[in-house]
mmCIF file of N, CA, C and O in Angstrom:
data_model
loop_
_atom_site.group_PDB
_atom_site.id
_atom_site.type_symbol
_atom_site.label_atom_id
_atom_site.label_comp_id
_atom_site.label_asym_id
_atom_site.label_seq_id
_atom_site.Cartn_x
_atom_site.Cartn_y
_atom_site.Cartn_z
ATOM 1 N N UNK A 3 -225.502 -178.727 197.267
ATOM 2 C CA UNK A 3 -225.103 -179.891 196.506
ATOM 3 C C UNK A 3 -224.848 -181.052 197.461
ATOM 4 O O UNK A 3 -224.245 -181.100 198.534
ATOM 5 N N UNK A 4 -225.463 -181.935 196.776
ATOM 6 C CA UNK A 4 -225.550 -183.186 198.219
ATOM 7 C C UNK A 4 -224.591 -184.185 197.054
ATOM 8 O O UNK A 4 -224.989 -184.468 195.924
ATOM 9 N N UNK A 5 -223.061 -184.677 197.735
ATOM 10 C CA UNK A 5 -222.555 -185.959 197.508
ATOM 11 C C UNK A 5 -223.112 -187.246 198.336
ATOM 12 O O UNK A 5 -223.404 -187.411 199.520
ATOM 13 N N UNK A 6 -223.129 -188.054 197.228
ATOM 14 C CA UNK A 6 -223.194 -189.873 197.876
ATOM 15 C C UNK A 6 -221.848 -190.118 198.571
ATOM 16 O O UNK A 6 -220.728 -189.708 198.266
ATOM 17 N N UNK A 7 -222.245 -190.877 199.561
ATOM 18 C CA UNK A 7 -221.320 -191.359 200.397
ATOM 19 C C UNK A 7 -220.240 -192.168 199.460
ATOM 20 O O UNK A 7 -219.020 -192.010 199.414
ATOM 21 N N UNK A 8 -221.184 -193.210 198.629
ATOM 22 C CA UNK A 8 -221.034 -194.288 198.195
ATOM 23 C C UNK A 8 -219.728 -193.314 196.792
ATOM 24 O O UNK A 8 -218.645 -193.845 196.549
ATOM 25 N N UNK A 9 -220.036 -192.287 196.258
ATOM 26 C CA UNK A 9 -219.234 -191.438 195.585
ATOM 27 C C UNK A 9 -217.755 -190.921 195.612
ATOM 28 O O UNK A 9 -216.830 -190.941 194.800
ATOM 29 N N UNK A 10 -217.961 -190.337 197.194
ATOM 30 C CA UNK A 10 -216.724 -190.051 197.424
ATOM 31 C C UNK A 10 -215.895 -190.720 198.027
ATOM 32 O O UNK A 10 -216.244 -191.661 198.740
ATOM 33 N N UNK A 11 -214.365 -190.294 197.829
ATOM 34 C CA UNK A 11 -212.726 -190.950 197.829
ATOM 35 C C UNK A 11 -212.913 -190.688 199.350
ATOM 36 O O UNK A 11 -213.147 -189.539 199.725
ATOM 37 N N UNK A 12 -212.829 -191.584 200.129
ATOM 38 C CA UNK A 12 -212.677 -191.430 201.441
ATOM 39 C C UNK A 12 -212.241 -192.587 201.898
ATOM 40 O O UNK A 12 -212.804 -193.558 201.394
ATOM 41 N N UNK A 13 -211.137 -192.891 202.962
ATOM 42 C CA UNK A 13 -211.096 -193.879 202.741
ATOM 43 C C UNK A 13 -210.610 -193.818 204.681
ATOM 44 O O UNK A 13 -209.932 -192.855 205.040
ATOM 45 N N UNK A 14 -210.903 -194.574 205.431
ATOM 46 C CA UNK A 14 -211.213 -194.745 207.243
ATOM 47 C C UNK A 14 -210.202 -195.829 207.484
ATOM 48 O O UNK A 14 -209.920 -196.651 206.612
ATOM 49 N N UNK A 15 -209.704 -195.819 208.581
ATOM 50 C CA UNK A 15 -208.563 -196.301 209.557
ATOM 51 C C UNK A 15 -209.469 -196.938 210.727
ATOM 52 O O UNK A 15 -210.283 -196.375 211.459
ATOM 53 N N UNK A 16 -208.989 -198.571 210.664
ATOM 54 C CA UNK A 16 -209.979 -199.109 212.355
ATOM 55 C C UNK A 16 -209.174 -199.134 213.394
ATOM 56 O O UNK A 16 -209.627 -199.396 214.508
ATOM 57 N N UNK A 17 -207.740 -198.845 213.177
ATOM 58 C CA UNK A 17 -206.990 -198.716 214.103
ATOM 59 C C UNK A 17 -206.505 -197.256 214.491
ATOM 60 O O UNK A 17 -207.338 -196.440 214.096
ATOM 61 N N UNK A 18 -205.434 -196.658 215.133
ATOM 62 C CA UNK A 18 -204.793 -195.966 215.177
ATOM 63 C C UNK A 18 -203.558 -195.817 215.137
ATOM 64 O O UNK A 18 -202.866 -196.497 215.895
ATOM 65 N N UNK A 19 -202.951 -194.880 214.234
ATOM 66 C CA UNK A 19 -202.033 -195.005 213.324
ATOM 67 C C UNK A 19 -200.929 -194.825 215.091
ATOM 68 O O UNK A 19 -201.063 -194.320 216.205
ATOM 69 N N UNK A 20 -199.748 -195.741 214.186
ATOM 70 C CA UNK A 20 -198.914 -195.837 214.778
ATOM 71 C C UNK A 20 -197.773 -194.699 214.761
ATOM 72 O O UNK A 20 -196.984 -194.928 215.678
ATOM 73 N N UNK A 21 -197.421 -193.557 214.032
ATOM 74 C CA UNK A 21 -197.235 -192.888 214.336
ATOM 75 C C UNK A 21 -197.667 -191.398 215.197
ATOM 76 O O UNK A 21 -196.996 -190.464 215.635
ATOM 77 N N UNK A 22 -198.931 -191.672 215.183
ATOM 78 C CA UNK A 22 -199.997 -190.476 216.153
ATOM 79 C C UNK A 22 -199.390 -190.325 217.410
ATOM 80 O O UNK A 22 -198.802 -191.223 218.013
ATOM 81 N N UNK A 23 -199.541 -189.216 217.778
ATOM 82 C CA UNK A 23 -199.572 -189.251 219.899
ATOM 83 C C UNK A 23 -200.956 -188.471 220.384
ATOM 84 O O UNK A 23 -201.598 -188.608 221.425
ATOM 85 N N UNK A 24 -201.187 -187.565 219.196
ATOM 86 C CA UNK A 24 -201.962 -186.455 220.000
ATOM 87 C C UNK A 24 -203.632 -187.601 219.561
ATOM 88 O O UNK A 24 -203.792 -188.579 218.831
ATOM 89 N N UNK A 25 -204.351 -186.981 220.255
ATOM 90 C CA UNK A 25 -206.222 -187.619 220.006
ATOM 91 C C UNK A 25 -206.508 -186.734 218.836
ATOM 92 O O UNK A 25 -207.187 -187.356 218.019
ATOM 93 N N UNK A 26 -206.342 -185.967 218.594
ATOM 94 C CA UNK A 26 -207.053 -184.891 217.472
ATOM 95 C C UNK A 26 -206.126 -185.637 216.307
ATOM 96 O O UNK A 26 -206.873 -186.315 215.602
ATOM 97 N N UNK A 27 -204.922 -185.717 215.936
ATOM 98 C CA UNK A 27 -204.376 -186.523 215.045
ATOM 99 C C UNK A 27 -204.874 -187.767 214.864
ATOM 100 O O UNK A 27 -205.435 -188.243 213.877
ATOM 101 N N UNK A 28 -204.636 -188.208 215.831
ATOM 102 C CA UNK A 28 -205.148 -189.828 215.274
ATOM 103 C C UNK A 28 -206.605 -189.855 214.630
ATOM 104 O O UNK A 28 -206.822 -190.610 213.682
ATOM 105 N N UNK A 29 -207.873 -188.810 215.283
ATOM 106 C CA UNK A 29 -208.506 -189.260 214.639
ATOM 107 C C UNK A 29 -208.969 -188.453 213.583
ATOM 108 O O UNK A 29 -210.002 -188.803 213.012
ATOM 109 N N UNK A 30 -208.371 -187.415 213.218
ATOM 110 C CA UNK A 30 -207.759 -186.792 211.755
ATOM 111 C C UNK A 30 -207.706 -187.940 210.869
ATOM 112 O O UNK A 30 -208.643 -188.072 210.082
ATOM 113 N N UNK A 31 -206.715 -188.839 210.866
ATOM 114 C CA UNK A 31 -206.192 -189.503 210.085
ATOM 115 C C UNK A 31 -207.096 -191.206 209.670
ATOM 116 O O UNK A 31 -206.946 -192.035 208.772
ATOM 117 N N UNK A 32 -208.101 -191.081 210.961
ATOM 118 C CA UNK A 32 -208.672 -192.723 211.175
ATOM 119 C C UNK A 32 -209.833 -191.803 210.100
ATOM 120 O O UNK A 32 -209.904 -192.050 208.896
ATOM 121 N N UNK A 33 -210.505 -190.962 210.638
ATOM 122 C CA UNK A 33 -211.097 -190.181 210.131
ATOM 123 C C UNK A 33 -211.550 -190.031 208.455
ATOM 124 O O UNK A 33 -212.726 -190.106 208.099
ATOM 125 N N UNK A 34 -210.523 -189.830 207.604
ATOM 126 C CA UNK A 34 -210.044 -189.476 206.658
ATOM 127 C C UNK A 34 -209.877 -188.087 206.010
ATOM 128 O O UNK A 34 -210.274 -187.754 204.893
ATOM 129 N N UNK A 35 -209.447 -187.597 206.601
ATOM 130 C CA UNK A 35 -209.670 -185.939 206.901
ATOM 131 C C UNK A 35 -208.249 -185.850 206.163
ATOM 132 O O UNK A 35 -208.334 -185.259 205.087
ATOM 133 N N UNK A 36 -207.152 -186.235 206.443
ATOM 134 C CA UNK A 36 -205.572 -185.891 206.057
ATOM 135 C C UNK A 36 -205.148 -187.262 205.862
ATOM 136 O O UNK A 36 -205.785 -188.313 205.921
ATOM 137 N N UNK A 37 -203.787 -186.989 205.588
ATOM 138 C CA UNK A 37 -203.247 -188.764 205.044
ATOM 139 C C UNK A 37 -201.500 -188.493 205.127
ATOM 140 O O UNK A 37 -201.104 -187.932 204.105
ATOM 141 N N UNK A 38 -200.533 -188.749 206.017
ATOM 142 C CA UNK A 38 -199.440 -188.493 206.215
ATOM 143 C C UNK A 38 -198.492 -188.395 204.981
ATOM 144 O O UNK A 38 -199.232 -188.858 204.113
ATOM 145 N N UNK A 39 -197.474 -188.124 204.436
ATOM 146 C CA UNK A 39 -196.789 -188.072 203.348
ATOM 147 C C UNK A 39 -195.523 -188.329 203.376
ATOM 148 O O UNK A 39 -194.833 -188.988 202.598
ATOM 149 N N UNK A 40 -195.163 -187.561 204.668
ATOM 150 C CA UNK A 40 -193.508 -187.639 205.107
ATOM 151 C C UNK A 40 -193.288 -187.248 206.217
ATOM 152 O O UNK A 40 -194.288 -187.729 206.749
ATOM 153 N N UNK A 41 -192.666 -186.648 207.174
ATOM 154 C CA UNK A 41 -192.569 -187.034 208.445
ATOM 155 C C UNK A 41 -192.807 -185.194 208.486
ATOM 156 O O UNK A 41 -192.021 -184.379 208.002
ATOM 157 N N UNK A 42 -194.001 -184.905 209.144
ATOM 158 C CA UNK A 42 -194.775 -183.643 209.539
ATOM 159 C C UNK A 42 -195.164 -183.274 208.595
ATOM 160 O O UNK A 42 -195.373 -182.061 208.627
ATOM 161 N N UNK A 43 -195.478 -183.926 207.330
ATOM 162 C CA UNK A 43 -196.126 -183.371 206.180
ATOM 163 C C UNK A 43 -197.111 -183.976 205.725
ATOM 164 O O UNK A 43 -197.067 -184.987 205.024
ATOM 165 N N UNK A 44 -198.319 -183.252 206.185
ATOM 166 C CA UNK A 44 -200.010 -184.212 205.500
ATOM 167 C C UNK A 44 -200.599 -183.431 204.386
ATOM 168 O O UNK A 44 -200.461 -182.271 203.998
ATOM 169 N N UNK A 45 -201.164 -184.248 204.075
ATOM 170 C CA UNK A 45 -202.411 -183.962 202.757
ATOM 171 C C UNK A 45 -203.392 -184.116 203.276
ATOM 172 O O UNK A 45 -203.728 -185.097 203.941
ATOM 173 N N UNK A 46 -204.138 -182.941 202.992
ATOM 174 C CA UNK A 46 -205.734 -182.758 202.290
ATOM 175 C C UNK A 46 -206.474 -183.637 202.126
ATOM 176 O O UNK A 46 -206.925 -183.324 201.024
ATOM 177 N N UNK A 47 -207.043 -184.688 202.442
ATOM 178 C CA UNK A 47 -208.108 -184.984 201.651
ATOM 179 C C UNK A 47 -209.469 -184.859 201.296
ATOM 180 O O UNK A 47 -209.830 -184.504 202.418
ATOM 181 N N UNK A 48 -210.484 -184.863 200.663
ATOM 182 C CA UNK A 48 -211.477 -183.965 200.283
ATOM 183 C C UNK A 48 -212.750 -184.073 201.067
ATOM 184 O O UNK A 48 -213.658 -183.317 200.721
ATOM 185 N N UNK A 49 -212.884 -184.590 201.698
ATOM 186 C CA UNK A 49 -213.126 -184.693 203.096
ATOM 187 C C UNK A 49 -212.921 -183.316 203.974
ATOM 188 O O UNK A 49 -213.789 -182.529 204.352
ATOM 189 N N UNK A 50 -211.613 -183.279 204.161
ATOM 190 C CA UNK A 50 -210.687 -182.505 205.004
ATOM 191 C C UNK A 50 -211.212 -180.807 204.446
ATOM 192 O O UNK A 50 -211.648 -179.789 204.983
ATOM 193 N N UNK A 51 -210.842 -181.286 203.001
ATOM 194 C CA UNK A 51 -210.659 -179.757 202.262
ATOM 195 C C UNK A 51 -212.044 -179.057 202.309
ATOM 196 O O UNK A 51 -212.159 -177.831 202.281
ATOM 197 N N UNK A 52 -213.431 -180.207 202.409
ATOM 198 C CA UNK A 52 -214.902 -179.266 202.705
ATOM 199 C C UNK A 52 -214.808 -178.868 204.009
ATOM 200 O O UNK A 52 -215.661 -178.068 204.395
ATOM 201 N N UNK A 53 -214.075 -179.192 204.685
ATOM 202 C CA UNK A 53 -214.664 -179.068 206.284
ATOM 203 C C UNK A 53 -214.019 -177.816 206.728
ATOM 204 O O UNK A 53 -214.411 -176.938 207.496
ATOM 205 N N UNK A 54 -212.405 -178.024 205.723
ATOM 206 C CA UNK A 54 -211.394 -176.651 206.391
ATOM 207 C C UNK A 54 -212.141 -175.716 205.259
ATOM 208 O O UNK A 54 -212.423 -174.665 205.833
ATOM 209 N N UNK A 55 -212.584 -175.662 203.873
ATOM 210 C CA UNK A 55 -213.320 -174.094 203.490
ATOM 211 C C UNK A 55 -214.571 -173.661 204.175
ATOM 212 O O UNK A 55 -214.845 -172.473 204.008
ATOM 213 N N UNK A 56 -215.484 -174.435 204.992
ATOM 214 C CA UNK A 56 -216.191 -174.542 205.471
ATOM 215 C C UNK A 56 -216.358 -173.398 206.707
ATOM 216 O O UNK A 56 -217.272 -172.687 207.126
ATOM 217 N N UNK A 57 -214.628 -173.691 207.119
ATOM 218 C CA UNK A 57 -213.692 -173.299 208.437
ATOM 219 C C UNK A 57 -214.218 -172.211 208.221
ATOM 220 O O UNK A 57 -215.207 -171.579 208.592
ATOM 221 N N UNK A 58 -212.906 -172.041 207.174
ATOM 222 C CA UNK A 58 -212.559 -170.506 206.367
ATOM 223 C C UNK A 58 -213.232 -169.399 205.858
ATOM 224 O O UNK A 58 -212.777 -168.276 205.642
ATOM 225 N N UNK A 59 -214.959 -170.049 205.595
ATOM 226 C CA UNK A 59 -215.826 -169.155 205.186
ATOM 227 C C UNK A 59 -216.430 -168.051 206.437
ATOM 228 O O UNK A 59 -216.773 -166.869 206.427
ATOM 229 N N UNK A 60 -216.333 -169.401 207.760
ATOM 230 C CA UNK A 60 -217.177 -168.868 208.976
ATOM 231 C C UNK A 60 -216.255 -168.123 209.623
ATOM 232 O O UNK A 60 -216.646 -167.648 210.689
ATOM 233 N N UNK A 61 -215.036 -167.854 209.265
ATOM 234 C CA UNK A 61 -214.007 -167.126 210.054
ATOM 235 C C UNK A 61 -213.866 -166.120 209.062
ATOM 236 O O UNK A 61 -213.766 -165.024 209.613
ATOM 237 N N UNK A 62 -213.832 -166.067 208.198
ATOM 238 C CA UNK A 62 -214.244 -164.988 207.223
ATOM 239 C C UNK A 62 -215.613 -164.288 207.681
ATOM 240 O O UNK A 62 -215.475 -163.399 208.521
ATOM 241 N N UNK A 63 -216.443 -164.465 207.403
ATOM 242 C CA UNK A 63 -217.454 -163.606 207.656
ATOM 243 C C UNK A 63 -217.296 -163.203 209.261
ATOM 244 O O UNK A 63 -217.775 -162.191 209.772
ATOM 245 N N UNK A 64 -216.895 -163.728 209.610
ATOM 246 C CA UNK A 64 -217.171 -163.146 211.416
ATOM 247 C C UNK A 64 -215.799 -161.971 211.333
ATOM 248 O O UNK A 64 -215.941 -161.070 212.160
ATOM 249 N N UNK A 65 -215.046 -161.901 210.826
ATOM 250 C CA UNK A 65 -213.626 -161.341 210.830
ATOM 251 C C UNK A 65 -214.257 -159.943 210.147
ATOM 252 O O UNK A 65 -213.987 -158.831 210.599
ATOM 253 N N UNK A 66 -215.111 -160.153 209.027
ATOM 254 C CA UNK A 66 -215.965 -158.800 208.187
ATOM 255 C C UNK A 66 -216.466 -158.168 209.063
ATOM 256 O O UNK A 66 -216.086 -157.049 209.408
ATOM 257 N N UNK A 67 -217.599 -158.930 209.660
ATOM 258 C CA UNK A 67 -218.291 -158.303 210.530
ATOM 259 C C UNK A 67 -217.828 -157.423 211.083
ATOM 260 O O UNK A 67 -218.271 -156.277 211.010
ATOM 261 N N UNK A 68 -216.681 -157.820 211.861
ATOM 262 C CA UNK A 68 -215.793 -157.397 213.247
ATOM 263 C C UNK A 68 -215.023 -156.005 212.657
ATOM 264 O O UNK A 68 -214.497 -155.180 213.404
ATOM 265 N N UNK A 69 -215.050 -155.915 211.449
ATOM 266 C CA UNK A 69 -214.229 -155.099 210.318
ATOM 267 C C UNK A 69 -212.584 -155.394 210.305
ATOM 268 O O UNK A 69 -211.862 -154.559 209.759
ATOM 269 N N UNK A 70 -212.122 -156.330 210.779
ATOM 270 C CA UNK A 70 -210.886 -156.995 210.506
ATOM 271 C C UNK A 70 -210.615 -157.607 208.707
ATOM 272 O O UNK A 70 -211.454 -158.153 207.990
ATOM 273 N N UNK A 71 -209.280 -157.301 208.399
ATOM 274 C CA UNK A 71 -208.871 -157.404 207.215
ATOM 275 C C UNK A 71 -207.947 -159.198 207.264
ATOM 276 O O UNK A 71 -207.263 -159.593 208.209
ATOM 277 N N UNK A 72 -208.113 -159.663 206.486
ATOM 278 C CA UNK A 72 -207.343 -160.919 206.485
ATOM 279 C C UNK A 72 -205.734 -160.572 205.277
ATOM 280 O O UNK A 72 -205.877 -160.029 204.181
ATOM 281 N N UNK A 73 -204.536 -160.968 205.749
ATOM 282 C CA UNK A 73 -203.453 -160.547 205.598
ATOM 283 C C UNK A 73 -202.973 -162.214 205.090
ATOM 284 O O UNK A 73 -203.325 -163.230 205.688
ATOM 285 N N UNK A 74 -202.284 -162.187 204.120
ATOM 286 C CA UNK A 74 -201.390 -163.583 203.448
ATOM 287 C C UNK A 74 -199.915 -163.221 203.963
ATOM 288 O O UNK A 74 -199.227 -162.292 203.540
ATOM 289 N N UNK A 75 -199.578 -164.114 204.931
ATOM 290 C CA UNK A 75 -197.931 -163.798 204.799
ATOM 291 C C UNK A 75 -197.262 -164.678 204.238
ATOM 292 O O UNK A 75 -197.810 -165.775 204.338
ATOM 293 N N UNK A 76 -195.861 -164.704 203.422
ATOM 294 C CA UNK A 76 -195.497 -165.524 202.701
ATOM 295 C C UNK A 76 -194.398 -166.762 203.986
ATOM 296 O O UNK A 76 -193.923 -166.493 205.089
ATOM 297 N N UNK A 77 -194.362 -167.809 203.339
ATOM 298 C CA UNK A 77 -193.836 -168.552 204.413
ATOM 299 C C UNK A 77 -193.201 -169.587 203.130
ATOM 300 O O UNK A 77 -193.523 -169.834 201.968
ATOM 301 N N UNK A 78 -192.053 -170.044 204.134
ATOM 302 C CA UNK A 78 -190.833 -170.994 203.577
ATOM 303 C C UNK A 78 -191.233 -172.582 202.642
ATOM 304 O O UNK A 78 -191.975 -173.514 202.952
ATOM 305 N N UNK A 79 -190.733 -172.448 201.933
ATOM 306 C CA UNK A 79 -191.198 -173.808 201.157
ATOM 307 C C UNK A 79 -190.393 -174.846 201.457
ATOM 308 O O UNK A 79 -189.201 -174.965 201.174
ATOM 309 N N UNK A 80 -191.505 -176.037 202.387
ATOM 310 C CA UNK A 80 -190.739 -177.118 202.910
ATOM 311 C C UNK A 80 -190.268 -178.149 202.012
ATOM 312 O O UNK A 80 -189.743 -179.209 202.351
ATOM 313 N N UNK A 81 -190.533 -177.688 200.674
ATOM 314 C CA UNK A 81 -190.433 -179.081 199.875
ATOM 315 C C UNK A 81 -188.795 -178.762 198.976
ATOM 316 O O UNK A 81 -187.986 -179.549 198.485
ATOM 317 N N UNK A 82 -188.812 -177.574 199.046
ATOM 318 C CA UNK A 82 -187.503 -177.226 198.376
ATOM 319 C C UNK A 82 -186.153 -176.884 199.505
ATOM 320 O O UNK A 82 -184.983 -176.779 199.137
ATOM 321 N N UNK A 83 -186.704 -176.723 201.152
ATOM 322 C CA UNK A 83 -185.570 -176.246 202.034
ATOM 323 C C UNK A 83 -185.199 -175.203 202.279
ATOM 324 O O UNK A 83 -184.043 -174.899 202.572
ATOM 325 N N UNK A 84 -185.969 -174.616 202.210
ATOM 326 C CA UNK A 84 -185.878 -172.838 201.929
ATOM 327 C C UNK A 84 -186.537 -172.350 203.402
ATOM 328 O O UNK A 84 -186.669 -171.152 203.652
#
């Protein structure tokens, strides 16, 4: 399935964000890959989200191969403080 550029929500940074330090962040974010929310908390954007299932598929299959099992551990919810 081929998207138009002209289609998708993407939206690019000509500067670099003033809260960044690291190079991989900043251009995450110039990028449009993620989009800050609150202070260590980013979003997705859909952009972001093809590239990380993309990730996830090729680390998946190589993990099969290898006969490794993929494990969910549960982790703390930052939005409630827990």
């Amino acid at each position: 399935m081929v998207t138009r550029l002209s289609n998708f929500f993407l939206r690019t940074l000509r500067e670099d964000p003033a809260q960044a330090e690291v190079e991989s962040h900043k251009l995450l974010i110039r990028a449009g890959y993620i989009r800050p929310q609150a202070a260590g908390i980013y979003a997705w954007l859909p952009l972001g989200l093809r590239v990380k299932a993309r990730i996830e598929k090729v680390v998946r299959e190589e993990m099969a191969a290898a006969g490794a099992q993929e494990v969910h551990l549960p982790r703390a919810d930052a939005a409630r403080g827990i």
